[in-house]
Tab-separated table of C-alpha atoms in Angstrom:
chain	number	residue	atom	x	y	z
A	1	MET	CA	-24.221	11.321	-21.812
A	2	THR	CA	-21.515	13.796	-20.921
A	3	GLU	CA	-18.975	11.018	-20.623
A	4	GLY	CA	-18.999	10.480	-24.376
A	5	SER	CA	-18.329	14.156	-24.999
A	6	ARG	CA	-15.291	14.262	-22.715
A	7	VAL	CA	-11.847	14.426	-24.208
A	8	PRO	CA	-10.159	11.014	-23.836
A	9	GLY	CA	-7.473	11.114	-21.167
A	10	ALA	CA	-8.642	14.449	-19.758
A	11	ALA	CA	-8.733	14.156	-16.004
A	12	ASP	CA	-11.417	15.783	-13.929
A	13	PRO	CA	-9.592	17.839	-11.250
A	14	ALA	CA	-11.842	16.531	-8.461
A	15	THR	CA	-11.222	12.936	-9.533
A	16	THR	CA	-7.501	13.577	-9.678
A	17	ARG	CA	-7.496	15.025	-6.151
A	18	VAL	CA	-9.405	12.028	-4.817
A	19	LEU	CA	-7.096	9.545	-6.546
A	20	ILE	CA	-4.006	11.332	-5.201
A	21	ALA	CA	-5.434	11.427	-1.668
A	22	ALA	CA	-6.478	7.772	-1.810
A	23	ARG	CA	-3.066	6.697	-3.138
A	24	SER	CA	-1.271	8.607	-0.399
A	25	THR	CA	-3.588	7.334	2.335
A	26	ALA	CA	-3.271	3.708	1.217
A	27	ARG	CA	0.532	3.970	1.239
A	28	GLU	CA	0.606	5.656	4.658
A	29	LEU	CA	-1.755	3.081	6.152
A	30	SER	CA	0.376	0.270	4.745
A	31	ASP	CA	3.485	1.689	6.390
A	32	GLU	CA	1.652	2.417	9.633
A	33	LEU	CA	0.162	-1.070	9.784
A	34	LEU	CA	3.628	-2.609	9.768
A	35	THR	CA	4.561	-0.624	12.878
A	36	HIS	CA	1.767	-2.232	14.928
A	37	LEU	CA	3.001	-5.725	15.629
A	38	PRO	CA	2.234	-6.759	19.188
A	39	ASP	CA	4.133	-9.594	20.830
A	40	LEU	CA	1.517	-12.232	21.570
A	41	GLY	CA	3.786	-14.700	23.328
A	42	ASP	CA	2.308	-17.699	21.488
A	43	LEU	CA	4.517	-18.511	18.478
A	44	PRO	CA	1.866	-20.045	16.163
A	45	THR	CA	-0.551	-17.192	16.867
A	46	GLN	CA	2.243	-14.654	16.390
A	47	ARG	CA	3.133	-16.152	13.013
A	48	ALA	CA	-0.493	-16.069	11.891
A	49	LEU	CA	-0.823	-12.432	12.958
A	50	ASP	CA	2.438	-11.470	11.251
A	51	VAL	CA	1.322	-13.087	7.989
A	52	TRP	CA	-2.072	-11.383	8.170
A	53	VAL	CA	-0.520	-7.970	8.845
A	54	GLU	CA	1.954	-8.391	5.979
A	55	GLN	CA	-0.833	-9.430	3.597
A	56	ALA	CA	-2.945	-6.444	4.620
A	57	ALA	CA	0.025	-4.093	4.135
A	58	ASP	CA	0.762	-5.656	0.731
A	59	THR	CA	-2.874	-5.199	-0.273
A	60	LEU	CA	-2.753	-1.526	0.676
A	61	ARG	CA	0.481	-1.107	-1.310
A	62	ALA	CA	-1.116	-2.793	-4.316
A	63	LEU	CA	-4.077	-0.435	-4.038
A	64	SER	CA	-1.704	2.535	-3.863
A	65	GLU	CA	0.150	1.306	-6.952
A	66	ALA	CA	-3.104	0.728	-8.859
A	67	LEU	CA	-4.220	4.264	-8.044
A	68	GLU	CA	-0.858	5.611	-9.208
A	69	GLU	CA	-1.203	3.686	-12.469
A	70	ARG	CA	-4.643	5.209	-12.936
A	71	LEU	CA	-3.200	8.673	-12.341
A	72	LEU	CA	-0.531	7.964	-14.953
A	73	ASP	CA	-3.243	6.771	-17.360
A	74	LEU	CA	-5.022	10.076	-16.810
A	75	GLY	CA	-1.810	11.907	-17.597
A	76	THR	CA	-1.444	13.546	-14.215
A	77	GLY	CA	1.591	11.580	-13.081
A	78	PRO	CA	2.782	11.307	-9.494
A	79	ALA	CA	2.136	14.217	-7.158
A	80	SER	CA	5.136	16.534	-6.851
A	81	GLY	CA	7.911	14.187	-5.803
A	82	HIS	CA	5.643	12.102	-3.591
A	83	ALA	CA	5.982	8.967	-5.719
A	84	SER	CA	9.686	8.618	-5.008
A	85	ALA	CA	8.902	8.475	-1.311
A	86	THR	CA	6.160	5.904	-1.916
A	87	ARG	CA	7.908	3.493	-4.217
A	88	PRO	CA	7.163	-0.100	-3.230
A	89	THR	CA	9.814	-1.940	-1.303
A	90	PRO	CA	11.239	-5.082	-2.887
A	91	ALA	CA	9.019	-8.111	-2.433
A	92	GLY	CA	9.242	-9.376	1.095
A	93	ALA	CA	11.606	-6.649	2.299
A	94	ALA	CA	9.208	-5.220	4.854
A	95	GLY	CA	8.039	-8.633	5.999
A	96	THR	CA	11.500	-10.166	6.184
A	97	SER	CA	12.544	-8.262	9.277
A	98	VAL	CA	9.220	-8.994	10.966
A	99	ASN	CA	9.466	-12.711	10.219
A	100	SER	CA	13.098	-12.830	11.238
A	101	MET	CA	12.292	-11.344	14.613
A	102	THR	CA	9.289	-13.526	15.349
A	103	GLN	CA	10.209	-16.807	13.684
A	104	GLY	CA	13.887	-17.067	14.411
A	105	ASP	CA	15.607	-19.744	12.355
A	106	SER	CA	12.470	-21.814	11.776
A	107	ARG	CA	12.402	-21.082	8.036
């Protein structure tokens, strides 16, 4: 019942902290995931792994962006300058270098 009595758009400080932490963690994990690309030696397996890792990193970035949108909806905005450091890279930018290294000119 208390939800109806809340002021629309007023953010609970605890919720805001959790959203900020989750957004930051999702972005960091996305970036960290892209640094863990083992060389498997088998080209088809390597390609499959690279695609999976890129999709997982993209999913984490999308989660981070969704959390940031929610924070903006709540009126809290990005955490002190952190958003500029966590802006999404252009589509495929992170994966391009990975694919280039592992796939050569096969595209």
